[in-house]
Amino acid sequence: MEALAQPVIKVAAICGSLRKGSYNRGLIRSAVQLVKESAVTGIEIEYIDITPLPLLNTDLEVNGTYPPAVEAFRQKIRDADCYLFASPEYNYSVSGPLKNAIDWASRPSNVWADKAAAIVSAGGGFGGGRSQYHLRQIGVFLDLHFINKPEFFLNAFQPPAKFDSEGNLIDLPSKERLIEVLLSLKAFTLRLQGK
C-alpha cells in the first residue's frame, strides 16, 4: 500500500514592522528559506504584506464590504491554516500596523477564529517578549490558539551578530530555534484540524 501524502499546511506570515530591513521581517524571510531548504517539510509559508492596509475606519465598510486591499488581506487570512507573527515591541506592546491588520481581519466575520498561531520576535533587551504577551491577550478575543512552546525571543543586539547588514538572520542557533517553532506550529495545526 502507498503511504498517504501528508497534507501541506498553509502558513500566513505577518510582520508587524513595515521597514524592509527589519529584524522581525528577517525572521520571516529565514522561516521561508528554511522551508525551501526542506529543514521543515509539510508546510508552505506566504508572507502577507500589511503595508497597503488603510487605517481601520468603519466608514470604509460599505454594505458589508471592505476596501479592496482589506478584502484581499482578509481572504489570505481566511485561506491560511495557521499564522506566524513576527512582532516587534513598540512601547511594551504590538506595533500600530500589526494591531491595525489584526483589527481589520477581526471585523465581521472574524477570519482569525479557531486557528493555530506562533509568534517570533527580535529586538533589544527582552527580545520583543512584552509584545508577544500582549499579542497573546489579543488572541484570546480573536479565538486564536497560540503554541505555548517553544517561545522565541531574540536579543538582536547582543554579540555575536544575529543579523547581517540587510536584516537577514545569520545566527545558526537562532535558525535551529526557528525550526522548532515551525515544527510546533505544524503539529498544533494538524492537531486542531483533527489530523
XYZ file of N, CA, C and O in Angstrom:
780
model
N 0.826 -1.190 0.000
C 0.000 0.000 0.000
C 0.866 1.248 0.000
O 1.883 1.309 0.678
N 0.429 2.232 -0.762
C 1.139 3.502 -0.780
C 0.797 4.307 0.472
O -0.342 4.301 0.927
N 1.801 4.981 0.987
C 1.560 5.858 2.143
C 0.751 7.070 1.699
O 0.928 7.578 0.592
N -0.163 7.477 2.554
C -0.957 8.669 2.248
C -0.078 9.905 2.304
O 0.752 10.052 3.206
N -0.245 10.778 1.321
C 0.528 12.019 1.299
C 0.117 12.892 2.476
O -1.068 13.041 2.766
N 1.103 13.425 3.142
C 0.829 14.308 4.279
C 0.303 15.641 3.752
O 0.828 16.167 2.768
N -0.723 16.200 4.384
C -1.237 17.491 3.916
C -0.201 18.592 4.088
O 0.629 18.541 4.994
N -0.232 19.564 3.204
C 0.648 20.718 3.309
C -0.089 21.819 4.063
O -1.202 22.193 3.701
N 0.513 22.285 5.122
C -0.064 23.336 5.961
C 0.274 24.692 5.349
O 1.443 24.991 5.097
N -0.751 25.524 5.146
C -0.543 26.880 4.621
C -0.380 27.842 5.786
O -1.316 28.021 6.575
N 0.793 28.465 5.862
C 1.100 29.420 6.921
C 1.090 30.834 6.344
O 1.806 31.114 5.380
N 0.286 31.701 6.918
C 0.314 33.120 6.568
C 1.256 33.807 7.554
O 1.033 33.753 8.763
N 2.325 34.420 7.039
C 3.320 35.075 7.885
C 3.133 36.587 7.820
O 3.074 37.167 6.738
N 3.028 37.203 8.981
C 2.730 38.630 9.080
C 3.772 39.299 9.965
O 4.008 38.860 11.093
N 4.373 40.367 9.445
C 5.362 41.108 10.217
C 4.762 42.429 10.671
O 4.161 43.155 9.875
N 4.946 42.745 11.933
C 4.417 43.987 12.481
C 5.248 45.211 12.176
O 4.849 46.321 12.481
N 6.414 45.026 11.559
C 7.246 46.159 11.155
C 7.128 46.359 9.653
O 7.164 45.396 8.889
N 7.003 47.598 9.224
C 6.908 47.903 7.800
C 8.283 48.145 7.172
O 8.400 48.207 5.951
N 9.316 48.220 7.985
C 10.663 48.518 7.497
C 11.264 47.306 6.794
O 11.252 46.204 7.336
N 11.777 47.500 5.569
C 12.309 46.381 4.784
C 13.465 45.676 5.491
O 13.601 44.467 5.418
N 14.328 46.449 6.159
C 15.472 45.856 6.843
C 15.182 45.407 8.263
O 16.101 45.088 9.012
N 13.923 45.347 8.625
C 13.521 44.956 9.979
C 14.027 43.561 10.324
O 13.945 42.642 9.519
N 14.544 43.425 11.541
C 14.971 42.097 12.002
C 13.787 41.148 12.099
O 13.918 39.956 11.862
N 12.631 41.673 12.439
C 11.451 40.807 12.516
C 11.057 40.297 11.134
O 10.698 39.135 10.974
N 11.158 41.152 10.137
C 10.915 40.690 8.767
C 11.992 39.679 8.367
O 11.733 38.725 7.632
N 13.214 39.888 8.871
C 14.296 38.928 8.623
C 13.980 37.549 9.181
O 14.351 36.529 8.588
N 13.282 37.500 10.313
C 12.871 36.204 10.873
C 11.910 35.490 9.925
O 11.996 34.271 9.734
N 10.998 36.238 9.321
C 10.062 35.627 8.374
C 10.802 35.157 7.127
O 10.573 34.048 6.642
N 11.714 36.000 6.606
C 12.497 35.569 5.432
C 13.257 34.282 5.735
O 13.337 33.375 4.897
N 13.800 34.194 6.933
C 14.539 32.994 7.325
C 13.615 31.780 7.400
O 13.968 30.688 6.951
N 12.421 31.959 7.954
C 11.455 30.857 8.027
C 11.096 30.360 6.625
O 11.051 29.149 6.369
N 10.859 31.296 5.709
C 10.546 30.931 4.317
C 11.706 30.148 3.714
O 11.512 29.121 3.059
N 12.929 30.616 3.947
C 14.118 29.946 3.395
C 14.297 28.553 3.987
O 14.634 27.605 3.276
N 14.064 28.414 5.279
C 14.203 27.104 5.923
C 13.224 26.094 5.334
O 13.558 24.920 5.157
N 12.028 26.541 5.005
C 11.043 25.656 4.375
C 11.505 25.286 2.965
O 11.424 24.123 2.558
N 12.022 26.269 2.224
C 12.520 25.996 0.867
C 13.675 25.010 0.884
O 13.846 24.206 -0.039
N 14.494 25.080 1.929
C 15.645 24.181 2.055
C 15.256 22.832 2.650
O 16.112 21.995 2.905
N 13.969 22.627 2.896
C 13.424 21.377 3.462
C 13.882 21.104 4.877
O 13.873 19.958 5.323
N 14.282 22.152 5.608
C 14.580 21.979 7.031
C 13.291 21.671 7.783
O 13.304 21.041 8.835
N 12.165 22.142 7.236
C 10.829 21.828 7.751
C 9.991 21.443 6.535
O 9.907 22.206 5.575
N 9.401 20.272 6.577
C 8.586 19.816 5.447
C 7.108 19.844 5.825
O 6.748 19.901 6.997
N 6.269 19.794 4.800
C 4.832 19.721 5.037
C 4.169 21.056 5.302
O 3.006 21.096 5.688
N 4.914 22.148 5.123
C 4.308 23.470 5.255
C 4.787 24.361 4.114
O 5.847 24.129 3.524
N 3.966 25.343 3.803
C 4.398 26.411 2.903
C 4.057 27.722 3.582
O 3.025 27.838 4.247
N 4.955 28.689 3.445
C 4.780 29.977 4.116
C 4.624 31.072 3.079
O 5.426 31.174 2.151
N 3.585 31.872 3.242
C 3.396 33.047 2.397
C 3.480 34.294 3.264
O 2.736 34.424 4.241
N 4.386 35.182 2.901
C 4.495 36.456 3.599
C 3.351 37.352 3.140
O 3.148 37.552 1.942
N 2.579 37.876 4.077
C 1.449 38.746 3.777
C 1.841 40.178 4.143
O 2.026 40.492 5.323
N 1.966 41.024 3.149
C 2.375 42.412 3.358
C 1.182 43.230 3.873
O 0.135 43.273 3.227
N 1.355 43.862 5.023
C 0.257 44.659 5.595
C 0.394 46.147 5.269
O -0.453 46.946 5.658
N 1.432 46.510 4.512
C 1.658 47.914 4.156
C 0.463 48.562 3.456
O 0.142 49.717 3.744
N -0.233 47.872 2.522
C -1.323 48.540 1.795
C -2.593 48.789 2.607
O -3.498 49.466 2.117
N -2.682 48.243 3.815
C -3.930 48.368 4.562
C -4.148 49.796 5.049
O -3.267 50.389 5.668
N -5.323 50.367 4.808
C -5.624 51.690 5.369
C -5.828 51.568 6.875
O -6.047 50.464 7.397
N -5.756 52.689 7.560
C -6.086 52.671 8.982
C -7.546 52.265 9.145
O -8.408 52.657 8.351
N -7.799 51.465 10.170
C -9.163 50.990 10.406
C -10.106 52.171 10.581
O -9.870 53.065 11.399
N -11.147 52.161 9.769
C -12.175 53.192 9.822
C -13.452 52.533 9.328
O -13.555 52.177 8.150
N -14.402 52.331 10.209
C -15.620 51.612 9.809
C -16.448 52.379 8.786
O -17.340 51.804 8.171
N -16.129 53.664 8.555
C -16.778 54.384 7.460
C -16.397 53.791 6.102
O -17.095 54.000 5.111
N -15.280 53.058 6.068
C -14.828 52.435 4.818
C -15.576 51.134 4.520
O -15.422 50.573 3.436
N -16.354 50.657 5.488
C -17.162 49.455 5.284
C -18.479 49.873 4.639
O -19.236 50.654 5.211
N -18.739 49.369 3.447
C -19.943 49.750 2.713
C -20.733 48.506 2.343
O -20.230 47.632 1.641
N -21.951 48.409 2.867
C -22.829 47.266 2.580
C -22.140 45.924 2.809
O -22.227 45.016 1.984
N -21.441 45.831 3.911
C -20.789 44.567 4.273
C -19.519 44.275 3.503
O -18.985 43.168 3.591
N -18.993 45.230 2.753
C -17.740 45.026 2.021
C -16.677 45.983 2.558
O -16.983 46.986 3.201
N -15.445 45.655 2.247
C -14.299 46.416 2.728
C -13.506 46.955 1.547
O -13.680 46.484 0.410
N -12.600 47.905 1.776
C -11.744 48.378 0.684
C -10.997 47.191 0.048
O -10.716 46.196 0.719
N -10.658 47.273 -1.242
C -10.024 46.149 -1.940
C -8.789 45.579 -1.234
O -8.633 44.355 -1.158
N -7.913 46.424 -0.711
C -6.716 45.923 -0.024
C -7.097 45.123 1.214
O -6.470 44.108 1.539
N -8.138 45.558 1.904
C -8.603 44.857 3.102
C -9.250 43.530 2.716
O -8.992 42.495 3.342
N -10.078 43.541 1.674
C -10.716 42.292 1.205
C -9.651 41.266 0.829
O -9.760 40.087 1.182
N -8.609 41.707 0.098
C -7.541 40.781 -0.318
C -6.806 40.220 0.898
O -6.515 39.020 0.961
N -6.524 41.081 1.865
C -5.854 40.645 3.092
C -6.722 39.647 3.854
O -6.252 38.581 4.260
N -7.975 39.965 4.032
C -8.886 39.074 4.760
C -8.977 37.709 4.070
O -9.046 36.675 4.736
N -8.972 37.688 2.745
C -9.056 36.416 2.027
C -7.818 35.560 2.279
O -7.910 34.354 2.481
N -6.646 36.192 2.291
C -5.412 35.440 2.567
C -5.417 34.883 3.992
O -4.979 33.759 4.223
N -5.930 35.653 4.932
C -6.020 35.181 6.313
C -7.024 34.031 6.402
O -6.767 33.013 7.049
N -8.141 34.162 5.729
C -9.171 33.122 5.717
C -8.635 31.816 5.122
O -8.922 30.725 5.604
N -7.844 31.917 4.046
C -7.356 30.741 3.335
C -6.236 30.004 4.065
O -5.963 28.844 3.769
N -5.566 30.678 4.998
C -4.441 30.061 5.699
C -4.927 29.043 6.730
O -6.019 29.159 7.279
N -4.077 28.047 6.974
C -4.366 27.066 8.024
C -3.907 27.557 9.388
O -4.433 27.131 10.419
N -2.883 28.418 9.388
C -2.328 28.931 10.643
C -1.506 30.174 10.338
O -1.343 30.549 9.172
N -0.963 30.775 11.393
C -0.293 32.067 11.252
C 1.039 32.091 11.989
O 1.190 31.498 13.055
N 1.986 32.814 11.385
C 3.262 33.095 12.023
C 3.389 34.604 12.113
O 3.463 35.291 11.094
N 3.375 35.126 13.333
C 3.525 36.555 13.564
C 4.972 36.861 13.935
O 5.543 36.185 14.795
N 5.543 37.882 13.303
C 6.824 38.431 13.735
C 6.493 39.795 14.327
O 6.136 40.719 13.608
N 6.568 39.877 15.647
C 6.016 41.042 16.342
C 7.093 41.870 17.026
O 7.594 41.489 18.085
N 7.454 43.019 16.440
C 8.358 43.911 17.158
C 7.655 44.498 18.377
O 6.430 44.483 18.439
N 8.457 44.973 19.299
C 7.876 45.577 20.508
C 7.977 47.087 20.423
O 9.070 47.637 20.295
N 6.821 47.751 20.457
C 6.765 49.207 20.474
C 6.090 49.615 21.773
O 4.926 49.295 21.990
N 6.823 50.292 22.645
C 6.258 50.781 23.905
C 5.562 49.681 24.705
O 4.439 49.839 25.159
N 6.244 48.548 24.834
C 5.755 47.403 25.615
C 4.563 46.711 24.967
O 3.851 45.960 25.619
N 4.308 46.931 23.691
C 3.123 46.354 23.067
C 3.415 46.001 21.618
O 4.554 46.101 21.152
N 2.374 45.594 20.905
C 2.488 45.318 19.475
C 2.553 46.640 18.717
O 2.141 47.677 19.233
N 3.034 46.588 17.500
C 3.127 47.802 16.688
C 1.748 48.230 16.190
O 0.823 47.414 16.077
N 1.620 49.508 15.860
C 0.375 50.027 15.302
C -0.037 49.320 14.016
O -1.201 48.925 13.867
N 0.889 49.109 13.062
C 0.498 48.417 11.827
C -0.021 46.996 12.066
O -0.976 46.563 11.411
N 0.592 46.281 13.009
C 0.132 44.918 13.283
C -1.254 44.939 13.917
O -2.143 44.170 13.518
N -1.470 45.823 14.868
C -2.792 45.909 15.506
C -3.851 46.293 14.478
O -4.968 45.753 14.492
N -3.511 47.190 13.565
C -4.433 47.594 12.516
C -4.828 46.396 11.647
O -6.010 46.179 11.353
N -3.835 45.599 11.249
C -4.107 44.411 10.424
C -4.978 43.410 11.180
O -5.935 42.859 10.628
N -4.646 43.193 12.436
C -5.433 42.270 13.255
C -6.880 42.735 13.333
O -7.815 41.942 13.173
N -7.066 44.023 13.568
C -8.419 44.555 13.715
C -9.217 44.453 12.420
O -10.402 44.114 12.450
N -8.592 44.726 11.269
C -9.322 44.599 10.004
C -9.795 43.158 9.795
O -10.931 42.931 9.365
N -8.953 42.189 10.091
C -9.335 40.788 9.863
C -10.303 40.268 10.916
O -10.908 39.212 10.742
N -10.472 41.025 11.996
C -11.417 40.595 13.028
C -12.816 41.158 12.809
O -13.766 40.762 13.490
N -12.958 42.082 11.861
C -14.283 42.648 11.581
C -15.186 41.516 11.091
O -14.716 40.519 10.557
N -16.492 41.664 11.239
C -17.401 40.558 10.883
C -17.225 40.125 9.420
O -17.140 40.971 8.551
N -17.069 38.841 9.238
C -16.861 37.822 10.245
C -15.378 37.650 10.547
O -14.556 37.737 9.636
N -15.046 37.412 11.798
C -13.663 37.273 12.255
C -12.993 36.109 11.515
O -13.343 34.957 11.713
N -12.002 36.416 10.663
C -11.363 35.355 9.871
C -10.156 34.724 10.566
O -9.539 33.812 10.018
N -9.819 35.184 11.766
C -8.737 34.565 12.539
C -9.217 33.332 13.300
O -8.407 32.492 13.689
N -10.490 33.208 13.535
C -11.028 32.299 14.550
C -10.653 30.842 14.361
O -10.666 30.307 13.259
N -10.331 30.233 15.505
C -10.138 28.799 15.656
C -8.978 28.243 14.851
O -9.035 27.108 14.362
N -7.916 29.032 14.720
C -6.722 28.555 14.023
C -5.501 28.706 14.922
O -5.496 29.474 15.878
N -4.472 27.961 14.581
C -3.228 27.975 15.351
C -2.351 29.148 14.933
O -2.435 29.635 13.801
N -1.492 29.587 15.852
C -0.567 30.678 15.567
C 0.692 30.526 16.409
O 0.683 29.892 17.459
N 1.765 31.125 15.904
C 3.029 31.192 16.631
C 3.550 32.617 16.509
O 3.202 33.332 15.567
N 4.371 33.000 17.474
C 4.954 34.346 17.468
C 6.463 34.235 17.610
O 6.958 33.474 18.444
N 7.167 35.020 16.817
C 8.606 35.191 16.969
C 8.868 36.686 17.046
O 8.079 37.491 16.552
N 9.950 37.069 17.681
C 10.277 38.490 17.754
C 11.764 38.683 17.983
O 12.435 37.843 18.578
N 12.245 39.817 17.469
C 13.637 40.208 17.661
C 13.651 41.668 18.077
O 12.861 42.471 17.579
N 14.524 41.987 18.999
C 14.645 43.365 19.466
C 15.740 43.444 20.504
O 16.550 42.533 20.636
N 15.746 44.508 21.260
C 16.723 44.652 22.332
C 16.209 44.036 23.619
O 15.067 43.588 23.694
N 17.068 44.001 24.627
C 16.653 43.553 25.959
C 15.947 42.224 25.982
O 16.545 41.172 25.816
N 14.649 42.266 26.153
C 13.813 41.069 26.275
C 13.484 40.452 24.914
O 12.733 39.494 24.822
N 13.998 41.031 23.819
C 13.803 40.450 22.503
C 12.381 40.526 21.981
O 11.956 39.688 21.188
N 11.624 41.510 22.431
C 10.245 41.654 21.968
C 9.235 40.865 22.774
O 8.078 40.751 22.382
N 9.648 40.332 23.903
C 8.778 39.458 24.691
C 7.479 40.090 25.147
O 6.435 39.455 25.144
N 7.532 41.369 25.540
C 6.300 42.003 26.028
C 5.268 42.135 24.917
O 4.068 42.017 25.155
N 5.724 42.365 23.683
C 4.771 42.431 22.565
C 4.109 41.076 22.356
O 2.920 40.997 22.036
N 4.878 40.015 22.542
C 4.316 38.671 22.378
C 3.216 38.416 23.407
O 2.161 37.862 23.074
N 3.458 38.804 24.648
C 2.450 38.549 25.680
C 1.192 39.380 25.426
O 0.079 38.921 25.676
N 1.375 40.591 24.922
C 0.214 41.411 24.599
C -0.549 40.805 23.418
O -1.789 40.762 23.418
N 0.180 40.308 22.413
C -0.462 39.666 21.263
C -1.249 38.424 21.694
O -2.348 38.163 21.192
N -0.716 37.692 22.647
C -1.450 36.522 23.161
C -2.769 36.954 23.813
O -3.783 36.274 23.681
N -2.758 38.080 24.521
C -4.005 38.582 25.115
C -5.013 38.953 24.038
O -6.201 38.641 24.151
N -4.548 39.611 22.983
C -5.428 39.964 21.870
C -6.015 38.699 21.259
O -7.201 38.642 20.912
N -5.190 37.679 21.147
C -5.618 36.410 20.552
C -6.752 35.729 21.293
O -7.532 34.982 20.685
N -6.878 35.981 22.574
C -7.979 35.382 23.342
C -9.314 35.814 22.752
O -10.198 34.995 22.500
N -9.470 37.111 22.513
C -10.728 37.609 21.948
C -10.927 37.123 20.514
O -12.045 36.866 20.078
N -9.819 36.982 19.765
C -9.903 36.577 18.363
C -10.157 35.081 18.199
O -10.379 34.609 17.091
N -10.092 34.319 19.294
C -10.197 32.862 19.265
C -9.030 32.240 18.501
O -9.181 31.240 17.819
N -7.854 32.862 18.624
C -6.618 32.312 18.077
C -5.998 31.392 19.120
O -6.049 31.679 20.311
N -5.368 30.331 18.674
C -4.760 29.356 19.582
C -3.245 29.366 19.373
O -2.748 28.776 18.415
N -2.524 30.045 20.255
C -1.074 30.157 20.128
C -0.382 28.923 20.695
O -0.805 28.383 21.716
N 0.689 28.501 20.011
C 1.515 27.448 20.595
C 2.112 28.009 21.883
O 2.373 29.203 21.988
N 2.300 27.157 22.868
C 2.887 27.605 24.123
C 4.404 27.532 24.109
O 5.080 28.393 24.663
N 4.921 26.510 23.474
C 6.369 26.312 23.451
C 6.770 25.777 22.097
O 5.988 25.069 21.474
N 7.955 26.077 21.614
C 8.947 26.935 22.258
C 8.616 28.413 22.056
O 7.967 28.774 21.080
N 9.040 29.218 23.018
C 8.939 30.655 22.840
C 10.194 31.122 22.095
O 11.257 30.522 22.231
N 10.060 32.166 21.308
C 11.190 32.664 20.522
C 11.309 34.170 20.708
O 10.573 34.943 20.103
N 12.201 34.570 21.601
C 12.547 35.974 21.810
C 14.028 36.086 21.466
O 14.826 35.335 22.012
N 14.394 37.011 20.602
C 15.787 37.116 20.189
C 16.317 38.519 20.465
O 15.821 39.497 19.900
N 17.322 38.600 21.356
C 18.004 39.878 21.564
C 18.930 40.074 20.371
O 19.969 39.427 20.263
N 18.536 40.953 19.478
C 19.240 41.133 18.210
C 20.546 41.893 18.347
O 21.342 41.928 17.406
N 20.784 42.503 19.494
C 21.937 43.394 19.633
C 23.035 42.822 20.521
O 24.094 43.423 20.660
N 22.811 41.683 21.116
C 23.800 41.055 21.978
C 24.743 40.229 21.108
O 24.285 39.427 20.291
N 26.078 40.411 21.235
C 27.012 39.632 20.418
C 26.871 38.138 20.699
O 26.481 37.767 21.803
N 27.171 37.289 19.733
C 27.618 37.608 18.380
C 26.469 38.110 17.518
O 25.297 37.985 17.885
N 26.804 38.659 16.344
C 25.799 39.225 15.443
C 24.762 38.165 15.067
O 25.104 37.028 14.754
N 23.506 38.549 15.128
C 22.410 37.641 14.772
C 21.913 37.881 13.347
O 21.352 36.994 12.719
N 22.105 39.108 12.836
C 21.621 39.503 11.521
C 22.745 40.174 10.740
O 23.637 40.784 11.339
N 22.661 40.081 9.409
C 23.619 40.806 8.585
C 23.136 42.243 8.374
O 22.106 42.642 8.926
N 23.847 42.995 7.572
C 23.543 44.419 7.389
C 22.215 44.652 6.668
O 21.683 45.754 6.699
N 21.650 43.617 6.025
C 20.367 43.746 5.329
C 19.203 43.179 6.140
O 18.083 43.081 5.645
N 19.486 42.784 7.375
C 18.425 42.279 8.241
C 18.127 40.802 8.075
O 17.070 40.333 8.502
N 19.051 40.054 7.474
C 18.852 38.609 7.304
C 19.445 37.849 8.481
O 20.564 38.147 8.919
N 18.716 36.879 8.990
C 19.176 36.077 10.124
C 20.365 35.224 9.705
O 20.282 34.460 8.736
N 21.484 35.338 10.433
C 22.685 34.571 10.122
C 23.114 33.680 11.284
O 24.025 32.870 11.142
N 22.461 33.792 12.411
C 22.827 33.050 13.619
C 22.256 31.637 13.570
O 21.023 31.459 13.571
N 23.125 30.628 13.501
C 22.664 29.240 13.344
C 21.835 28.733 14.517
O 20.803 28.081 14.302
N 22.220 29.003 15.782
C 21.353 28.556 16.884
C 19.950 29.159 16.812
O 18.963 28.496 17.132
N 19.849 30.417 16.369
C 18.534 31.041 16.228
C 17.739 30.380 15.111
O 16.523 30.203 15.218
N 18.407 29.983 14.037
C 17.720 29.261 12.957
C 17.192 27.922 13.456
O 16.085 27.508 13.098
N 17.966 27.254 14.288
C 17.520 25.972 14.858
C 16.277 26.183 15.728
O 15.335 25.388 15.690
N 16.277 27.252 16.520
C 15.107 27.564 17.353
C 13.903 27.899 16.489
O 12.768 27.537 16.810
N 14.129 28.585 15.384
C 13.049 28.924 14.458
C 12.450 27.656 13.850
O 11.232 27.541 13.706
N 13.293 26.693 13.531
C 12.801 25.395 13.029
C 11.896 24.742 14.071
O 10.828 24.212 13.735
N 12.300 24.791 15.331
C 11.483 24.200 16.404
C 10.119 24.871 16.500
O 9.102 24.205 16.712
N 10.081 26.194 16.342
C 8.804 26.920 16.362
C 7.915 26.440 15.207
O 6.729 26.162 15.393
N 8.491 26.334 14.011
C 7.714 25.920 12.842
C 7.196 24.493 12.991
O 6.051 24.197 12.622
N 8.009 23.609 13.535
C 7.569 22.221 13.751
C 6.434 22.164 14.770
O 5.470 21.414 14.605
N 6.536 22.973 15.819
C 5.484 23.012 16.830
C 4.196 23.580 16.245
O 3.100 23.074 16.510
N 4.316 24.630 15.433
C 3.142 25.223 14.789
C 2.474 24.216 13.865
O 1.248 24.078 13.861
N 3.268 23.501 13.104
C 2.729 22.470 12.199
C 1.981 21.396 12.989
O 0.837 21.034 12.656
N 2.597 20.882 14.035
C 1.984 19.819 14.831
C 0.685 20.294 15.479
O -0.328 19.567 15.490
N 0.683 21.510 16.006
C -0.517 22.024 16.674
C -1.632 22.278 15.668
O -2.799 22.033 15.943
N -1.273 22.757 14.477
C -2.270 22.982 13.424
C -2.937 21.679 13.038
O -4.177 21.609 12.936
N -2.143 20.644 12.836
C -2.699 19.338 12.479
C -3.595 18.815 13.593
O -4.662 18.234 13.335
N -3.188 19.042 14.830
C -3.995 18.587 15.963
C -5.339 19.300 15.994
O -6.392 18.675 16.194
N -5.324 20.618 15.781
C -6.580 21.373 15.783
C -7.493 20.951 14.630
O -8.712 21.000 14.742
N -6.877 20.539 13.522
C -7.652 20.100 12.369
C -8.093 18.642 12.489
O -8.795 18.132 11.624
N -7.670 17.983 13.567
C -8.064 16.585 13.781
C -7.337 15.617 12.877
O -7.850 14.530 12.586
N -6.130 15.960 12.459
C -5.366 15.096 11.541
C -4.196 14.447 12.248
O -3.695 14.896 13.211
